[in-house]
Structure formats: C-alpha cells, structure tokens
CSV table of C-alpha atoms in Angstrom, one decimal:
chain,number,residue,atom,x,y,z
A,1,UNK,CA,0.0,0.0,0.0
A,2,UNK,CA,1.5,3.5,-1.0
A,3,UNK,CA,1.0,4.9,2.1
A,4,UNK,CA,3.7,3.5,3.9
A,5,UNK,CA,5.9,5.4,0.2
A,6,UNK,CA,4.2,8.7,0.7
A,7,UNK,CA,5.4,9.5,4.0
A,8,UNK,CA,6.4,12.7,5.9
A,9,UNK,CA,9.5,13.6,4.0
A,10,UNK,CA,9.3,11.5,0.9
A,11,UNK,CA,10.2,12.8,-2.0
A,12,UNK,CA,8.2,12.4,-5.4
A,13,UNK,CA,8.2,13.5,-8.7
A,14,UNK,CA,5.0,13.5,-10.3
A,15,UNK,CA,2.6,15.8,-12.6
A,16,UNK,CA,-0.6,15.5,-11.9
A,17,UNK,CA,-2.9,14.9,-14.6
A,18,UNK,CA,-5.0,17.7,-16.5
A,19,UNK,CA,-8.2,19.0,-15.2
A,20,UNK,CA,-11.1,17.4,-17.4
A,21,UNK,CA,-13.6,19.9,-19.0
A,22,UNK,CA,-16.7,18.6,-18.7
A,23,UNK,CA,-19.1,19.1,-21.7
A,24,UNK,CA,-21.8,20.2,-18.9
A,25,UNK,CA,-21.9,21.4,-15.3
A,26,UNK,CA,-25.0,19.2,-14.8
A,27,UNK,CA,-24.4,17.0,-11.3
A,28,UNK,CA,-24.1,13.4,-13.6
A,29,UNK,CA,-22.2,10.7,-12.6
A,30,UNK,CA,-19.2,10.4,-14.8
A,31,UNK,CA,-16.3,8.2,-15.6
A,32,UNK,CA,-12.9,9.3,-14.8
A,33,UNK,CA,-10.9,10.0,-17.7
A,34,UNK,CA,-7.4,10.3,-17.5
A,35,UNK,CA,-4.7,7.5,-16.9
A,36,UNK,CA,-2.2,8.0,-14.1
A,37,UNK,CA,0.6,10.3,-14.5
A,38,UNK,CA,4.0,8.3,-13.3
A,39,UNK,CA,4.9,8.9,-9.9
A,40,UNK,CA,8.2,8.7,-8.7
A,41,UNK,CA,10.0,8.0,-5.0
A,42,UNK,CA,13.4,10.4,-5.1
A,43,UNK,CA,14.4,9.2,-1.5
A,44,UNK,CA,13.7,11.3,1.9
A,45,UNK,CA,14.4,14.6,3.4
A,46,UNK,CA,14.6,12.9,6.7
A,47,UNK,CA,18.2,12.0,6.9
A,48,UNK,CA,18.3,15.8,6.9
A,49,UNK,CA,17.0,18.3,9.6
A,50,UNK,CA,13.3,18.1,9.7
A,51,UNK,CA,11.5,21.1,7.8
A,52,UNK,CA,8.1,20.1,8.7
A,53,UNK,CA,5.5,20.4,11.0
A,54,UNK,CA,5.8,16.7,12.8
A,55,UNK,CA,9.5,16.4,14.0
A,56,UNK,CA,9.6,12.6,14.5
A,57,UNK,CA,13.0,10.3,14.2
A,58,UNK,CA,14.4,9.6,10.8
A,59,UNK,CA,12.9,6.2,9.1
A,60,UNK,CA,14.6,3.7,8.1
A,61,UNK,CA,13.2,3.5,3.8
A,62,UNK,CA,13.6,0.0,2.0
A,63,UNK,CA,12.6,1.5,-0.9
A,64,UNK,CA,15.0,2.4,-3.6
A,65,UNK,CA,15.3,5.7,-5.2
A,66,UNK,CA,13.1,6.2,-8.4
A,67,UNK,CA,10.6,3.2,-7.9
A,68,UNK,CA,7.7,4.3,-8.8
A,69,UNK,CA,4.4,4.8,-6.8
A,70,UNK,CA,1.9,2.1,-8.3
A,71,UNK,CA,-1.7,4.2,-8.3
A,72,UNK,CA,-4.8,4.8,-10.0
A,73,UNK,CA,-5.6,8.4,-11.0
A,74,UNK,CA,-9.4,9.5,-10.1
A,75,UNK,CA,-10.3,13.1,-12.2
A,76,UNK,CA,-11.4,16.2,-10.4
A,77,UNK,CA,-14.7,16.9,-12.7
A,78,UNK,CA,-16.3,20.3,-12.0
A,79,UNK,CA,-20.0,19.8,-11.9
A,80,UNK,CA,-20.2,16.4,-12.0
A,81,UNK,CA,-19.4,13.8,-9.6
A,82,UNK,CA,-16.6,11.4,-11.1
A,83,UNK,CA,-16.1,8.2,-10.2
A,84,UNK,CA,-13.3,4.9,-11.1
A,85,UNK,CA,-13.5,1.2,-10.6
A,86,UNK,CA,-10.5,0.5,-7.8
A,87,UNK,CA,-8.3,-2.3,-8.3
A,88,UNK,CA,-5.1,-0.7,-6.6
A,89,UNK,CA,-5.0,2.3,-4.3
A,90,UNK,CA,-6.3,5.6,-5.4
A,91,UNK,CA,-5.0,8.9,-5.3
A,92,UNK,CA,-7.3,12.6,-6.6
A,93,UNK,CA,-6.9,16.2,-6.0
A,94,UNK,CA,-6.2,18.5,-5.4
A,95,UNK,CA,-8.4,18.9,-2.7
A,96,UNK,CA,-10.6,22.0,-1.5
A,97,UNK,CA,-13.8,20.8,-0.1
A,98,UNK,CA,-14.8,17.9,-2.1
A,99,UNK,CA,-16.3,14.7,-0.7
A,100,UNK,CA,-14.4,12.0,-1.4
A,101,UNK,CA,-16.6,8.1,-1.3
A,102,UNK,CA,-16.6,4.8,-1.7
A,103,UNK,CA,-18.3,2.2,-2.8
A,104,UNK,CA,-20.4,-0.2,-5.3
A,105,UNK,CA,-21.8,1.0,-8.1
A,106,UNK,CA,-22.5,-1.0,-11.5
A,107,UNK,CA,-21.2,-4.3,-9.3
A,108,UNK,CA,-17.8,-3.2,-8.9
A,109,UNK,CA,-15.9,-1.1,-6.1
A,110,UNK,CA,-15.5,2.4,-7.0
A,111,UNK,CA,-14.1,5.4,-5.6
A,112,UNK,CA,-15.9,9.0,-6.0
A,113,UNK,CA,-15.2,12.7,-6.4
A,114,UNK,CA,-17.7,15.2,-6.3
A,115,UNK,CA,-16.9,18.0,-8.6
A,116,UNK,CA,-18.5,20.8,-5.9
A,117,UNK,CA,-17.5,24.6,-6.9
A,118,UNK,CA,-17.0,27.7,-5.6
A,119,UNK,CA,-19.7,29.5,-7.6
A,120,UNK,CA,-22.2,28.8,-9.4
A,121,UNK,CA,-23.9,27.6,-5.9
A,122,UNK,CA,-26.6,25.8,-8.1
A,123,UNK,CA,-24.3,23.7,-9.5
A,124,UNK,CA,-23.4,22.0,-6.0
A,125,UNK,CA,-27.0,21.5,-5.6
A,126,UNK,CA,-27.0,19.2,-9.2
A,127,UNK,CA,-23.8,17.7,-7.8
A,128,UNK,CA,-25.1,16.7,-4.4
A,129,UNK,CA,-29.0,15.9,-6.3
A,130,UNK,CA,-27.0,13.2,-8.5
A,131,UNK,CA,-24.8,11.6,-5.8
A,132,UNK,CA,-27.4,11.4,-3.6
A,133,UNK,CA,-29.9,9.3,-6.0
A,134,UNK,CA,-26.6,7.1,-6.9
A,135,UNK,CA,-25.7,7.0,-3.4
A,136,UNK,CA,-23.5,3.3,-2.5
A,137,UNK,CA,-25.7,1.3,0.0
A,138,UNK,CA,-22.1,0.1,1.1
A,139,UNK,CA,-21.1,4.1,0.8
A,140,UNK,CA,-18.2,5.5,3.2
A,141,UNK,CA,-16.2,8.5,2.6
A,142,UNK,CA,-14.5,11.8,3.7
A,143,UNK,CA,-13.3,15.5,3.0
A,144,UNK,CA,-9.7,15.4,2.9
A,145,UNK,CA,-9.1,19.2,3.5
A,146,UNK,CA,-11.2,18.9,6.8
A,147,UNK,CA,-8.9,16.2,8.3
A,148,UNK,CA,-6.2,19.5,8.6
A,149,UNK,CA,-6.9,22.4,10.9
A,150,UNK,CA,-5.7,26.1,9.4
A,151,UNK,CA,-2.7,26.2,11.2
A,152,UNK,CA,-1.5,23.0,10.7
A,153,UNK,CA,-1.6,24.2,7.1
A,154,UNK,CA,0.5,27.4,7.8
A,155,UNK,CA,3.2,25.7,9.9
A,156,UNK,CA,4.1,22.9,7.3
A,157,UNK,CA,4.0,25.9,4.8
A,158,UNK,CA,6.1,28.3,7.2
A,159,UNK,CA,8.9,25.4,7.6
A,160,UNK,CA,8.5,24.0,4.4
A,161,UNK,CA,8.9,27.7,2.4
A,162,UNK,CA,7.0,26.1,0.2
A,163,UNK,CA,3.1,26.2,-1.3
A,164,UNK,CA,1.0,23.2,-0.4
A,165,UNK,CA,-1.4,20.9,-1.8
A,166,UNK,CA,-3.9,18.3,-0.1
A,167,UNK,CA,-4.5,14.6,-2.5
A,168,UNK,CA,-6.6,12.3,-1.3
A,169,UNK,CA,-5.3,8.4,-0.9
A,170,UNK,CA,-8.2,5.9,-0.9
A,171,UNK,CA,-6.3,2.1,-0.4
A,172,UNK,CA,-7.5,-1.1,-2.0
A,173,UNK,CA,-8.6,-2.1,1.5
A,174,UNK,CA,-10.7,1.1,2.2
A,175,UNK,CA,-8.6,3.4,4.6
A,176,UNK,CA,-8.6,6.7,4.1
A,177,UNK,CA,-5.8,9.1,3.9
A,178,UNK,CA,-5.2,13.4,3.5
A,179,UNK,CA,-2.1,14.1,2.0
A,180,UNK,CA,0.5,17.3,2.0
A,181,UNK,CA,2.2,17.9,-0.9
A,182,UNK,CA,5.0,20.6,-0.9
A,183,UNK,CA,6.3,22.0,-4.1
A,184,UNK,CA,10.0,21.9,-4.2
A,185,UNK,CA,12.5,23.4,-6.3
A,186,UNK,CA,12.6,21.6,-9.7
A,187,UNK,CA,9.1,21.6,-11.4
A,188,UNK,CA,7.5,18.4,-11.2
A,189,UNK,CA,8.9,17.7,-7.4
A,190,UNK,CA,7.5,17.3,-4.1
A,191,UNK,CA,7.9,16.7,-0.6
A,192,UNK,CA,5.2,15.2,1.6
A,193,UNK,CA,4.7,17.3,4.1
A,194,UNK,CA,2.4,15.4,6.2
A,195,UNK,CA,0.0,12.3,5.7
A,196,UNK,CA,-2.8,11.1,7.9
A,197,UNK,CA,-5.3,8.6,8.2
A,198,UNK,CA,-9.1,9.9,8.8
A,199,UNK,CA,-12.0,8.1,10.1
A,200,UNK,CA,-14.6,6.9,7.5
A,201,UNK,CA,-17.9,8.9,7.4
A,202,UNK,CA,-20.9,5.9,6.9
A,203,UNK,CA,-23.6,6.3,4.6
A,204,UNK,CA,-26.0,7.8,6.9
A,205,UNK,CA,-23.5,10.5,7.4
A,206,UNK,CA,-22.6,11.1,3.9
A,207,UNK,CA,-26.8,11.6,3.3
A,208,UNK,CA,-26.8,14.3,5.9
A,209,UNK,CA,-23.7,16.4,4.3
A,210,UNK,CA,-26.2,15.8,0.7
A,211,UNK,CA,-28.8,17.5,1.9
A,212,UNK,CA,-27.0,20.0,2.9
C-alpha cells in the first residue's frame, strides 16, 4: 500500500494529470478519464534536519530511489461527480472541499469525487442531487481538506517555504488518507509534508452532508 511510500518527508516526482472539462456542469455521474501520470519516489528529506511540521525520528526506507508509486488516478470533474472502478489504491486532488466516497456501483468497487465549486452555488446542488440518488448502500467516505486544521496548514507551509497541496489516498482495502504535498525546487517535485489517516464517514453521514 502506498501509504507507507508517501510518508512525511518523501520525495516524489509527479505531474498531476490535466483537469477534465466537462461538456456540462450538470451534477451526472461520470467516468474518470485520465490515466495516471508516473509517480516517482526520489528518497527522503529525513536524513536531513526536519522542515516540517511533525519532527519525528528519521525512518529507516527499504525503498530504492526512483521506484515508482503504483496508483490509479481519479479526475477532479467540476459539476459532476466522477467516479473509477478501484483495483489498486487511489490517489485525486487536489483537494478544496470535495467529498471523497466509496463504494459499489454498476457491481464493482468504486471510488468517487464530487466535482462541488465555488460559484455557481446551483451547480453543487445538481452535484449533491445526483450523488445522492446514486448513493453506494455500502457508501463510506471523507473530505480530505477537513482532516487538517488552518494552522496545521500554515506551519508545514512556514517550515516548508514552500506552497502546499492536499491529495486524497483511498487504499485497496478502504482506509482513508489526506495528504500534504510541498512544491520543491525543480518543477514536477514534491515533498510530503504530512500524511494522515481519517475516520470513515458511513452512509447515513454522507446523506446528511447531501442535503446540505
């Protein structure tokens, strides 16, 4: 599982696929489109001083430099909810305040991402509308940006001196995980600046944050 690779202080270098246009805003339930974009360990900062926000001891990595991080890529689609069938662990973003969900749909274990925007505010209401009616009886999920307060945020930036962004880890066995990214120097390269594991929402707990 790629968790225990995307660790505080790993190293990656990775582009993250484009951002799909969708040909309507309209709350469906879409396929994801784009393949995953390869992701690469470098190594870890932690044999240096630590940077970040959680100071623990230095690993021990069996991993080699430049293995690459086996994934499947799930599409942020404004206005519509996208969704892929999971047969490895599952990595989207970046992350605002998007619901993130699994569960079966068509007979198969899928992970979701609701497109939700900033403005129009209808448009949430389509996106929420069409998850809802699709909604996984099996259905568990959770908003990666929430499972970081504010100033969690600003420390790893402060020591980082460095812009972050939140992904989104969903494993093949169902755990959860919010994920820092750190842009470093080179373009293409990151540091993890903090991972964590958050506590499923159940279905009846997803329905309430729909009705919203």
């Amino acid at each position: 599982m790629i968790e225990n690779l995307l660790v505080d202080g790993a190293m990656i270098r990775w582009r993250k696929p484009i951002t799909v246009a969708p040909p309507a805003m309209d709350g469906a339930i879409a396929a994801s489109v784009n393949a995953p974009s390869p992701m690469t360990y470098l190594g870890s900062t932690q044999a240096q001083p630590r940077r970040g926000l959680f100071n623990r001891a230095p690993r021990v990595y069996q991993v080699p430099p430049n293995t690459l991080v086996p994934h499947t890529w799930l599409d942020y689609i404004t206005g519509r909810t996208a969704y892929v069938v999971q047969g490895t662990d599952v990595l989207t973003g970046f992350m605002s305040g998007c619901l993130i969900a699994r569960g079966t749909y068509n007979n198969a274990m899928c992970v979701f991402h609701m497109g939700t925007v900033d403005i129009p505010p209808a448009v949430n209401q389509l996106v929420k509308t069409g998850f809802r009616n699709e909604l996984p009886d099996n259905a568990t999920g959770f908003y990666p940006h929430a499972a970081w307060l504010a100033h969690e945020l600003e420390a790893v930036s402060e020591a980082m001196n460095r812009a972050i962004q939140i992904i989104a880890l969903v494993t093949s066995a169902g755990t959860f995980y919010s994920i820092l990214l750190c842009y470093e120097r080179n373009f293409g390269e990151w540091i993890v600046g903090g991972i964590r594991p958050v506590l499923p929402l159940n279905r009846v707990q997803i329905m309430d944050r729909l009705m919203v």
